[in-house]
C-alpha positions as a printed Julia matrix, in Angstrom:
296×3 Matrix{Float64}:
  12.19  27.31   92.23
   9.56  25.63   90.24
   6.5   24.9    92.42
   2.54  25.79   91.46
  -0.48  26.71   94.06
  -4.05  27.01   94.22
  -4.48  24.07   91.74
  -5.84  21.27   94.04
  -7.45  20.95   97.69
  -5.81  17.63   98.81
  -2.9   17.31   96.38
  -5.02  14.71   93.86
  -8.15  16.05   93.0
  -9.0   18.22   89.97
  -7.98  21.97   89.33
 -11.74  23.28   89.19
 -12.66  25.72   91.98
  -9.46  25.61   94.21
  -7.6   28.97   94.0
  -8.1   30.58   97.33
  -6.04  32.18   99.65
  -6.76  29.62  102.4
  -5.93  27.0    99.91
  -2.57  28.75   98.82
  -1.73  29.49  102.52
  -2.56  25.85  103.04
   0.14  24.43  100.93
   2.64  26.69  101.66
   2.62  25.59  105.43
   2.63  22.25  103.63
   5.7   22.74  102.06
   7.24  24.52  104.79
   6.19  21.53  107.14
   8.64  19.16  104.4
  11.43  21.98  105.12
  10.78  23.85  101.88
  11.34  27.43  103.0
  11.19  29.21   99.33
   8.77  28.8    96.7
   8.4   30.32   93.02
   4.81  29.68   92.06
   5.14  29.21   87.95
   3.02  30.48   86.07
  -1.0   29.14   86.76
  -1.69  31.77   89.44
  -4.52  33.57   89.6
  -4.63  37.43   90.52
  -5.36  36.68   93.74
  -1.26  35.87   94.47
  -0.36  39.2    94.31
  -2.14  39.94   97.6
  -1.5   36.87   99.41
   2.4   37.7    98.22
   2.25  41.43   99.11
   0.87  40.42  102.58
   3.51  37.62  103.1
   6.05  39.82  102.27
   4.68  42.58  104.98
   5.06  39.86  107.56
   1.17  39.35  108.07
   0.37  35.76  106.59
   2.87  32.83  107.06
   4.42  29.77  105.1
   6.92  29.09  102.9
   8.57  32.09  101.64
   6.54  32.69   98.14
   7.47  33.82   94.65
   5.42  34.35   91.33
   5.37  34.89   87.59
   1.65  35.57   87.89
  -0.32  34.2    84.78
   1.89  32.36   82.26
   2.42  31.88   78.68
   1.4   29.3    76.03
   0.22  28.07   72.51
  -0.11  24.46   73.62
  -3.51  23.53   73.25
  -3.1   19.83   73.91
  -3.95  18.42   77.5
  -4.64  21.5    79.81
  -6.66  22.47   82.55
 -10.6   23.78   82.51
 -10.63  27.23   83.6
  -6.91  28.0    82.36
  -6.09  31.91   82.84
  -2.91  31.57   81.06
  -2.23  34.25   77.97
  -2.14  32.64   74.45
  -1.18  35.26   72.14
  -1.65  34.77   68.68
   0.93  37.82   67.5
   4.02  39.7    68.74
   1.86  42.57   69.0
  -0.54  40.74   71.17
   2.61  39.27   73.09
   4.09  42.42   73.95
   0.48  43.75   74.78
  -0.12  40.84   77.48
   3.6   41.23   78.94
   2.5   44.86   80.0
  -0.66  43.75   81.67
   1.18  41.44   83.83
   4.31  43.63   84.55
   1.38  46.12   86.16
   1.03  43.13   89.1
   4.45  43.57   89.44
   5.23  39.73   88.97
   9.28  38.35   89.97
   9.16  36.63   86.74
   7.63  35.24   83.49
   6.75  31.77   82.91
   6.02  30.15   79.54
   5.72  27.03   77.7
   7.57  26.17   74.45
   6.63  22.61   73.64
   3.72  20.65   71.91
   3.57  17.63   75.04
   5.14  14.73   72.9
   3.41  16.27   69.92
  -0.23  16.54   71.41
  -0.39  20.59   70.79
   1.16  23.01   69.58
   4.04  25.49   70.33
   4.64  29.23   70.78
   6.02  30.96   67.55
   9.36  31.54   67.78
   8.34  35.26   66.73
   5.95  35.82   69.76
   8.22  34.25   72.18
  10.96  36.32   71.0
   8.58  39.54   71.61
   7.74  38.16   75.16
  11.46  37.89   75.95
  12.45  41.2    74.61
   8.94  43.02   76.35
   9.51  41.48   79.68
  13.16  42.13   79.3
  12.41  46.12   78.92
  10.17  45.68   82.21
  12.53  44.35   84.26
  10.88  40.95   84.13
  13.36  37.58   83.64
  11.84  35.2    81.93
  11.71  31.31   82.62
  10.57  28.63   79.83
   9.28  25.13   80.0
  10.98  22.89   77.07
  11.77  19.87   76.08
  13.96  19.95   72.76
  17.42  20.9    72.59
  17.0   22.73   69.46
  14.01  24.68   71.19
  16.39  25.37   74.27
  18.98  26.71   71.63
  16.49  29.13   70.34
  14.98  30.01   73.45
  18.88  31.03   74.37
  19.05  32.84   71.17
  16.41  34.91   72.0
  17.44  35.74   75.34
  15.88  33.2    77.77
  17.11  33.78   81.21
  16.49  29.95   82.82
  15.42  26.7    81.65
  12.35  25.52   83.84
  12.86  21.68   82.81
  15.45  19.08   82.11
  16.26  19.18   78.03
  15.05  15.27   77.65
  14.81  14.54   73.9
  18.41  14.1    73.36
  22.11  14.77   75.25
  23.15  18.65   75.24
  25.74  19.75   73.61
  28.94  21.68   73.91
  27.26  25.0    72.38
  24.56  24.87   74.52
  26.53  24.66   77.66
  28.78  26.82   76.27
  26.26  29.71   75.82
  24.33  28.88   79.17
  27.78  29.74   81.17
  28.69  32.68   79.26
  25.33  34.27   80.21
  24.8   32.51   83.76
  21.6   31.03   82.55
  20.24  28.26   85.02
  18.68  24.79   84.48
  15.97  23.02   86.57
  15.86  19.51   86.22
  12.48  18.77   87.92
  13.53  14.87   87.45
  10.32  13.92   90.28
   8.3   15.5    87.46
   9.18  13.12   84.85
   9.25  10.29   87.11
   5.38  10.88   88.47
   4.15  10.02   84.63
   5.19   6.62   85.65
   5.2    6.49   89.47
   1.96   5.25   90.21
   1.57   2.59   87.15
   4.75   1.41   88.13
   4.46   1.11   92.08
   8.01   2.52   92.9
   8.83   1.98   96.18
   8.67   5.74   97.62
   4.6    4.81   97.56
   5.05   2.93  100.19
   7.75   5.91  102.6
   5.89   6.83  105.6
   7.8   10.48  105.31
   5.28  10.73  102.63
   2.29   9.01  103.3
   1.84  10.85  107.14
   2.11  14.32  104.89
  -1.1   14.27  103.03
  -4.9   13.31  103.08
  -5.69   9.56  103.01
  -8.48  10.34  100.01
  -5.34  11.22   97.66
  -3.28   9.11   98.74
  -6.54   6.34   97.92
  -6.99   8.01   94.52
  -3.15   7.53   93.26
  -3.57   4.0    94.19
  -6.8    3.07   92.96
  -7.01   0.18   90.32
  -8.64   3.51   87.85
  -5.23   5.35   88.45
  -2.83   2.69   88.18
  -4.63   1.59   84.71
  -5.14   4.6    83.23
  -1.22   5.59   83.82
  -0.45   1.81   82.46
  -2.44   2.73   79.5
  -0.87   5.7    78.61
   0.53   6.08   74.84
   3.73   7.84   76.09
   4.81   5.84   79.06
   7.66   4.75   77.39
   8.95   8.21   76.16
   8.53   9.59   80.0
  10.49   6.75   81.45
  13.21   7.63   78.32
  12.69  11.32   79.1
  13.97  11.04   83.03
  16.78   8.75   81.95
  17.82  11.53   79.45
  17.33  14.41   82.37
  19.24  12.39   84.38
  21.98  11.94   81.69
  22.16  15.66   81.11
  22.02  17.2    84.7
  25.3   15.31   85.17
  26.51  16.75   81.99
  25.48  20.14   82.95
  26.45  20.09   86.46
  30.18  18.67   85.5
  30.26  21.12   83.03
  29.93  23.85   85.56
  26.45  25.3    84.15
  24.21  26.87   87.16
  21.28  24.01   88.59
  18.74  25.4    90.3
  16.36  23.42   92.03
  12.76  22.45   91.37
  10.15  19.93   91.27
   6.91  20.84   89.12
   4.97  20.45   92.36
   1.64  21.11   93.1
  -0.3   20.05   90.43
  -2.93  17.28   91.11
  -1.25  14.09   92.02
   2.38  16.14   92.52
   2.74  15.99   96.12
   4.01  19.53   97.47
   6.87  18.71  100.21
   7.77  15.35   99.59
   8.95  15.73   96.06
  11.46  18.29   97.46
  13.21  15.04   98.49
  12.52  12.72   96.23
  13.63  15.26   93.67
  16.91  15.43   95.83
  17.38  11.85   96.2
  17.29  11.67   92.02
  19.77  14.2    91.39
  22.16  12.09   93.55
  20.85   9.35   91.43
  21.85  11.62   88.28
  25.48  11.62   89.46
  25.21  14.83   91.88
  26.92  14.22   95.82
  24.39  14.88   98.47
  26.5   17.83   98.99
């Protein structure tokens, strides 16, 4: 339920140029080859999804079974992508404006980001993601957030949020926030393989190295994950430590969640460069066992 398309060719290389149907199609039948039969598409889609869904959905192009929220929403203007179609509305007005240009496409969902990446940007008002809620809301639209902060999830709640598209990783949930999650049936993906890849390839971990995964994906990005310019630049990264802290604190608080008998949905964050569509289906499975989960 948390998956992205279009964004690279071979699962490595940059975002620039790659949104095409035979690209999307592509790694759809690549998921679908890992046993991935579903996936939600979150929010970096270009227009062209609505077709390639549309078709799908009429039975005349194949692949995993595919889901979108269309173009997303954001304030974050920290590390992001050249050529990002994502709404940033500056006012509620604005907000409300953009939520009715993408309800016209007909989308299953809304996607936005709440957070400021580890304080590199900047977040959505509280005010304009309170109008996107409450817009999408009178469209029909549920509405899915990326977040990190408990007291941002709490908000997001309080304003209506219908599911959590990331683990809450800067400090253990609470009882109110469970509380109010169950009352309302809102869901929680953990995406743990997403916090883990900020670290995977400085750190070597041993899933490198599966042939399930290598024999899924083109030798040049498997090469560029691995290359001394990779590993270094990942080793060299400010906030290694606080991603490494981050999964240990998803992991924490999917247990909590889970025992507390709040909905988990599943999800991975895949399919951005140097997220492997497929593979981290499993990996993200083997973690939540890891978390506390039962294979079950």
């Amino acid at each position: 339920l948390h998956g992205h398309l279009g964004l690279s060719s071979n699962g490595a290389d940059s975002v620039i140029g790659h949104y095409t149907e035979e690209n999307v199609l592509k790694q759809l039948n690549r998921y679908l080859s890992y046993g991935v039969a579903t996936v939600s598409s979150l929010g970096q889609d270009e227009d062209e999804i609505y077709k390639i869904r549309d078709a799908q959905h009429a039975g005349t192009l194949g692949g995993a079974r595919l889901y979108t929220a269309g173009r997303g929403f954001l304030e974050y203007t920290g590390r992001t992508y050249p050529n990002d179609i994502r709404y940033r509305p500056q006012t509620p007005e604005e907000a409300r404006a953009d939520v009715r240009e993408l309800a016209a496409h007909h989308p299953d969902f809304l996607k936005m980001w709440v957070d400021d990446g580890l304080g590199h940007g900047t977040k959505i008002k509280p005010a304009i993601y309170q109008a996107i809620i409450e817009e999408a809301h009178k469209q029909h639209i549920r509405v899915f957030a990326h977040e990190y902060y408990l007291g941002d999830a709490k908000s997001l709640l309080a304003a209506g949020l219908d599911g959590f598209a990331h683990s809450i990783r800067d400090q253990s949930v609470d009882s109110e926030l469970m509380q109010t999650m169950k009352a309302r049936g809102v869901f929680l993906i953990p995406t743990l393989v997403r916090d883990e890849v900020l670290f995977a390839y400085a750190d070597n971990l041993k899933w490198l190295d599966d042939p399930f995964f290598q024999a899924g994906y083109d030798p040049a990005a498997l090469a560029f994950i691995r290359s001394p310019q990779n590993v270094e630049k990942g080793r060299r990264d400010p906030d290694i430590a606080k991603y490494r802290a981050g999964l240990e604190m998803a992991k924490k608080n999917l247990k909590t969640l889970s025992d507390a008998g709040v909905k988990i949905a599943f999800g991975t964050d895949s399919g951005i460069p140097t997220r492997f569509p497929g593979y981290f289906e499993h990996r993200e499975l083997q973690l939540m066992v890891e978390a506390g989960l039962t294979p079950m």
